Amino acid sequence: MKALKALLDVLVIGYVIFTVLLLAGAINENAILNTTAEEQALTLYKILVAVGGVMLLARLLMSSVYIADMKHEKYRAQLKINELKANLYEKRQAFRSNSYKKALTEEEVEVLN
């Protein structure tokens, strides 16, 4: 999940850089796609907007899924911590009960002597 999110982030950054260079005039759309007519250039820009919208939607969806996954992992970790705390408490109680019984038996032995 993390690798997929990182890959999508790299694709978005590459898309943004390409679009900025294209719009700034550093890259000529005629040289890249062999467009000669204004209509083809307009179609190219429409496609860029559509691709940008899809990538933005995909990134938003991926972020939501990633956050939900992280919350689930946190919840599972908290459950594991609670389980370990319960086991530790039970072991301490058992140890205290055994220690008390041993101390009580030693006192009984002293009283009998």
Coordinates of N, CA, C and O in Angstrom, one line a residue, residues 11-89:
L11 N 4.2 9.8 -9.9 CA 3.5 10.0 -11.2 C 2.8 11.4 -11.2 O 2.8 12.1 -12.2
V12 N 2.2 11.8 -10.1 CA 1.5 13.1 -10.0 C 2.6 14.2 -10.1 O 2.4 15.2 -10.8
I13 N 3.7 14.1 -9.4 CA 4.8 15.1 -9.5 C 5.3 15.2 -10.9 O 5.5 16.3 -11.5
G14 N 5.5 14.1 -11.6 CA 5.9 14.1 -13.0 C 4.9 14.7 -13.9 O 5.3 15.5 -14.8
Y15 N 3.7 14.5 -13.7 CA 2.6 15.1 -14.5 C 2.5 16.6 -14.3 O 2.4 17.3 -15.2
V16 N 2.7 17.0 -13.0 CA 2.6 18.4 -12.7 C 3.8 19.1 -13.4 O 3.6 20.2 -14.0
I17 N 5.0 18.6 -13.3 CA 6.2 19.2 -13.9 C 6.0 19.3 -15.5 O 6.3 20.3 -16.1
F18 N 5.5 18.2 -16.1 CA 5.3 18.2 -17.5 C 4.3 19.3 -17.9 O 4.5 20.0 -18.9
T19 N 3.2 19.3 -17.2 CA 2.1 20.3 -17.5 C 2.6 21.7 -17.3 O 2.4 22.6 -18.1
V20 N 3.4 22.0 -16.2 CA 3.9 23.3 -16.0 C 4.9 23.7 -17.1 O 4.8 24.8 -17.7
L21 N 5.7 22.8 -17.5 CA 6.7 23.1 -18.6 C 5.9 23.3 -19.9 O 6.3 24.2 -20.7
L22 N 4.9 22.6 -20.2 CA 4.1 22.7 -21.4 C 3.4 24.1 -21.4 O 3.4 24.8 -22.4
L23 N 2.8 24.4 -20.3 CA 2.1 25.7 -20.2 C 3.0 26.9 -20.2 O 2.6 28.0 -20.7
A24 N 4.2 26.7 -19.7 CA 5.1 27.8 -19.6 C 5.8 28.1 -21.0 O 6.5 29.1 -21.2
G25 N 5.7 27.1 -21.8 CA 6.3 27.3 -23.2 C 7.7 26.7 -23.3 O 8.3 26.8 -24.3
A26 N 8.1 26.0 -22.2 CA 9.5 25.4 -22.3 C 9.4 24.2 -23.2 O 10.5 23.8 -23.8
I27 N 8.3 23.6 -23.3 CA 8.1 22.4 -24.1 C 7.1 22.8 -25.2 O 6.0 23.4 -24.9
N28 N 7.4 22.5 -26.4 CA 6.5 22.9 -27.5 C 5.6 21.7 -27.9 O 6.1 20.6 -28.2
E29 N 4.3 21.8 -27.8 CA 3.4 20.7 -28.0 C 3.5 20.3 -29.5 O 3.2 19.1 -29.8
N30 N 3.8 21.2 -30.4 CA 4.0 20.8 -31.8 C 5.1 19.8 -32.0 O 5.1 18.9 -32.8
A31 N 6.2 20.0 -31.2 CA 7.4 19.2 -31.4 C 7.1 17.8 -30.8 O 7.6 16.8 -31.3
I32 N 6.4 17.7 -29.7 CA 6.2 16.5 -29.0 C 5.2 15.6 -29.7 O 5.4 14.4 -30.0
L33 N 4.0 16.1 -30.0 CA 3.0 15.3 -30.6 C 2.7 15.5 -32.1 O 1.7 15.0 -32.6
N34 N 3.5 16.3 -32.7 CA 3.4 16.6 -34.1 C 2.0 17.2 -34.4 O 1.3 16.8 -35.4
T35 N 1.6 18.1 -33.6 CA 0.3 18.8 -33.8 C 0.6 20.0 -34.7 O 1.5 20.7 -34.4
T36 N -0.3 20.2 -35.6 CA -0.1 21.4 -36.5 C -1.3 22.3 -36.4 O -1.2 23.5 -36.7
A37 N -2.4 21.8 -36.0 CA -3.6 22.7 -36.0 C -3.9 23.1 -34.6 O -3.5 22.5 -33.6
E38 N -4.6 24.2 -34.5 CA -5.0 24.8 -33.2 C -6.0 23.8 -32.5 O -6.0 23.6 -31.3
E39 N -6.8 23.1 -33.3 CA -7.8 22.2 -32.8 C -7.1 21.0 -32.1 O -7.5 20.5 -31.0
Q40 N -6.0 20.5 -32.6 CA -5.3 19.5 -32.0 C -4.6 19.9 -30.7 O -4.6 19.2 -29.7
A41 N -4.1 21.1 -30.7 CA -3.6 21.7 -29.4 C -4.6 21.8 -28.4 O -4.4 21.5 -27.2
L42 N -5.8 22.3 -28.7 CA -6.9 22.4 -27.8 C -7.3 21.0 -27.3 O -7.6 20.9 -26.1
T43 N -7.4 20.0 -28.1 CA -7.7 18.7 -27.7 C -6.6 18.1 -26.7 O -6.9 17.5 -25.7
L44 N -5.3 18.5 -27.0 CA -4.3 18.1 -26.1 C -4.5 18.7 -24.7 O -4.4 18.0 -23.7
Y45 N -4.8 19.9 -24.6 CA -5.1 20.6 -23.3 C -6.3 20.0 -22.6 O -6.3 19.8 -21.4
K46 N -7.3 19.6 -23.4 CA -8.5 19.0 -22.8 C -8.1 17.6 -22.2 O -8.6 17.3 -21.1
I47 N -7.3 16.9 -22.9 CA -6.8 15.6 -22.4 C -6.0 15.8 -21.2 O -6.1 15.0 -20.2
L48 N -5.1 16.8 -21.2 CA -4.3 17.0 -20.0 C -5.2 17.4 -18.8 O -4.9 16.9 -17.6
V49 N -6.2 18.1 -18.9 CA -7.1 18.4 -17.8 C -7.8 17.2 -17.4 O -7.9 17.0 -16.2
A50 N -8.3 16.4 -18.3 CA -9.0 15.1 -17.9 C -8.0 14.2 -17.2 O -8.4 13.6 -16.1
V51 N -6.8 14.0 -17.7 CA -5.8 13.2 -17.0 C -5.5 13.7 -15.6 O -5.4 13.0 -14.6
G52 N -5.4 15.0 -15.5 CA -5.1 15.6 -14.2 C -6.2 15.4 -13.2 O -6.0 15.1 -12.0
G53 N -7.5 15.5 -13.7 CA -8.6 15.2 -12.8 C -8.6 13.8 -12.3 O -8.9 13.5 -11.2
V54 N -8.4 12.9 -13.2 CA -8.3 11.4 -12.9 C -7.2 11.2 -11.9 O -7.4 10.4 -10.9
M55 N -6.0 11.7 -12.1 CA -4.9 11.5 -11.2 C -5.2 12.1 -9.8 O -4.8 11.5 -8.8
L56 N -5.8 13.3 -9.8 CA -6.2 13.9 -8.5 C -7.2 13.0 -7.8 O -7.0 12.8 -6.6
L57 N -8.2 12.5 -8.5 CA -9.1 11.6 -7.8 C -8.5 10.3 -7.3 O -8.8 9.9 -6.2
A58 N -7.6 9.8 -8.1 CA -6.9 8.6 -7.7 C -6.0 8.8 -6.5 O -6.0 8.0 -5.6
R59 N -5.4 9.9 -6.5 CA -4.5 10.3 -5.3 C -5.3 10.5 -4.1 O -5.0 10.1 -3.0
L60 N -6.5 11.1 -4.2 CA -7.4 11.3 -3.1 C -7.9 10.0 -2.6 O -7.9 9.8 -1.4
L61 N -8.3 9.1 -3.5 CA -8.8 7.8 -3.1 C -7.7 7.0 -2.4 O -7.9 6.4 -1.4
M62 N -6.5 7.0 -3.0 CA -5.3 6.3 -2.4 C -5.0 6.8 -1.0 O -4.7 6.1 -0.1
S63 N -5.0 8.1 -0.8 CA -4.7 8.7 0.5 C -5.8 8.3 1.5 O -5.4 7.9 2.6
S64 N -7.0 8.2 1.1 CA -8.1 7.8 2.0 C -7.9 6.3 2.4 O -8.0 6.0 3.6
V65 N -7.6 5.5 1.5 CA -7.4 4.1 1.7 C -6.1 3.9 2.6 O -6.1 3.1 3.6
Y66 N -5.1 4.7 2.4 CA -3.9 4.6 3.1 C -4.1 5.0 4.6 O -3.7 4.3 5.5
I67 N -4.9 6.1 4.8 CA -5.2 6.5 6.1 C -6.1 5.5 6.9 O -5.8 5.2 8.0
A68 N -7.0 4.9 6.2 CA -7.9 3.9 6.8 C -7.0 2.7 7.2 O -7.2 2.1 8.3
D69 N -6.1 2.3 6.3 CA -5.2 1.2 6.7 C -4.3 1.5 7.9 O -4.1 0.6 8.7
M70 N -3.8 2.7 8.0 CA -3.0 3.1 9.1 C -3.8 3.1 10.4 O -3.4 2.6 11.4
K71 N -5.1 3.6 10.3 CA -5.9 3.6 11.5 C -6.2 2.1 11.9 O -6.3 1.8 13.1
H72 N -6.4 1.2 11.0 CA -6.7 -0.2 11.3 C -5.5 -0.8 11.9 O -5.6 -1.5 12.9
E73 N -4.3 -0.5 11.4 CA -3.1 -1.0 12.0 C -2.9 -0.5 13.4 O -2.5 -1.2 14.3
K74 N -3.2 0.8 13.7 CA -3.1 1.3 15.0 C -4.1 0.6 15.9 O -3.8 0.3 17.1
Y75 N -5.3 0.4 15.5 CA -6.3 -0.3 16.3 C -5.9 -1.7 16.6 O -6.0 -2.1 17.8
R76 N -5.3 -2.4 15.7 CA -4.8 -3.8 15.9 C -3.7 -3.8 16.9 O -3.5 -4.6 17.8
A77 N -2.8 -2.8 16.8 CA -1.7 -2.6 17.7 C -2.2 -2.3 19.1 O -1.7 -2.9 20.1
Q78 N -3.2 -1.5 19.2 CA -3.8 -1.2 20.5 C -4.4 -2.4 21.2 O -4.3 -2.6 22.4
L79 N -5.1 -3.2 20.4 CA -5.7 -4.5 20.9 C -4.6 -5.4 21.4 O -4.7 -6.1 22.4
K80 N -3.5 -5.5 20.6 CA -2.3 -6.3 21.1 C -1.7 -5.8 22.4 O -1.4 -6.6 23.3
I81 N -1.6 -4.5 22.5 CA -1.1 -3.9 23.7 C -2.0 -4.3 24.9 O -1.5 -4.6 26.0
N82 N -3.3 -4.1 24.7 CA -4.3 -4.4 25.8 C -4.2 -5.9 26.2 O -4.3 -6.2 27.4
E83 N -4.1 -6.8 25.2 CA -3.9 -8.2 25.5 C -2.7 -8.5 26.3 O -2.7 -9.2 27.3
L84 N -1.6 -7.9 25.9 CA -0.3 -8.1 26.7 C -0.4 -7.5 28.1 O 0.1 -8.1 29.0
K85 N -1.1 -6.4 28.2 CA -1.3 -5.8 29.6 C -2.2 -6.7 30.4 O -1.9 -6.9 31.6
A86 N -3.2 -7.3 29.8 CA -4.0 -8.3 30.6 C -3.3 -9.5 31.0 O -3.4 -9.9 32.2
N87 N -2.4 -10.0 30.1 CA -1.6 -11.2 30.5 C -0.6 -10.8 31.6 O -0.4 -11.6 32.5
L88 N 0.0 -9.6 31.5 CA 0.9 -9.2 32.6 C 0.2 -9.1 33.9 O 0.7 -9.5 34.9
Y89 N -1.0 -8.5 33.9 CA -1.8 -8.3 35.1 C -2.1 -9.7 35.7 O -2.0 -9.9 36.9

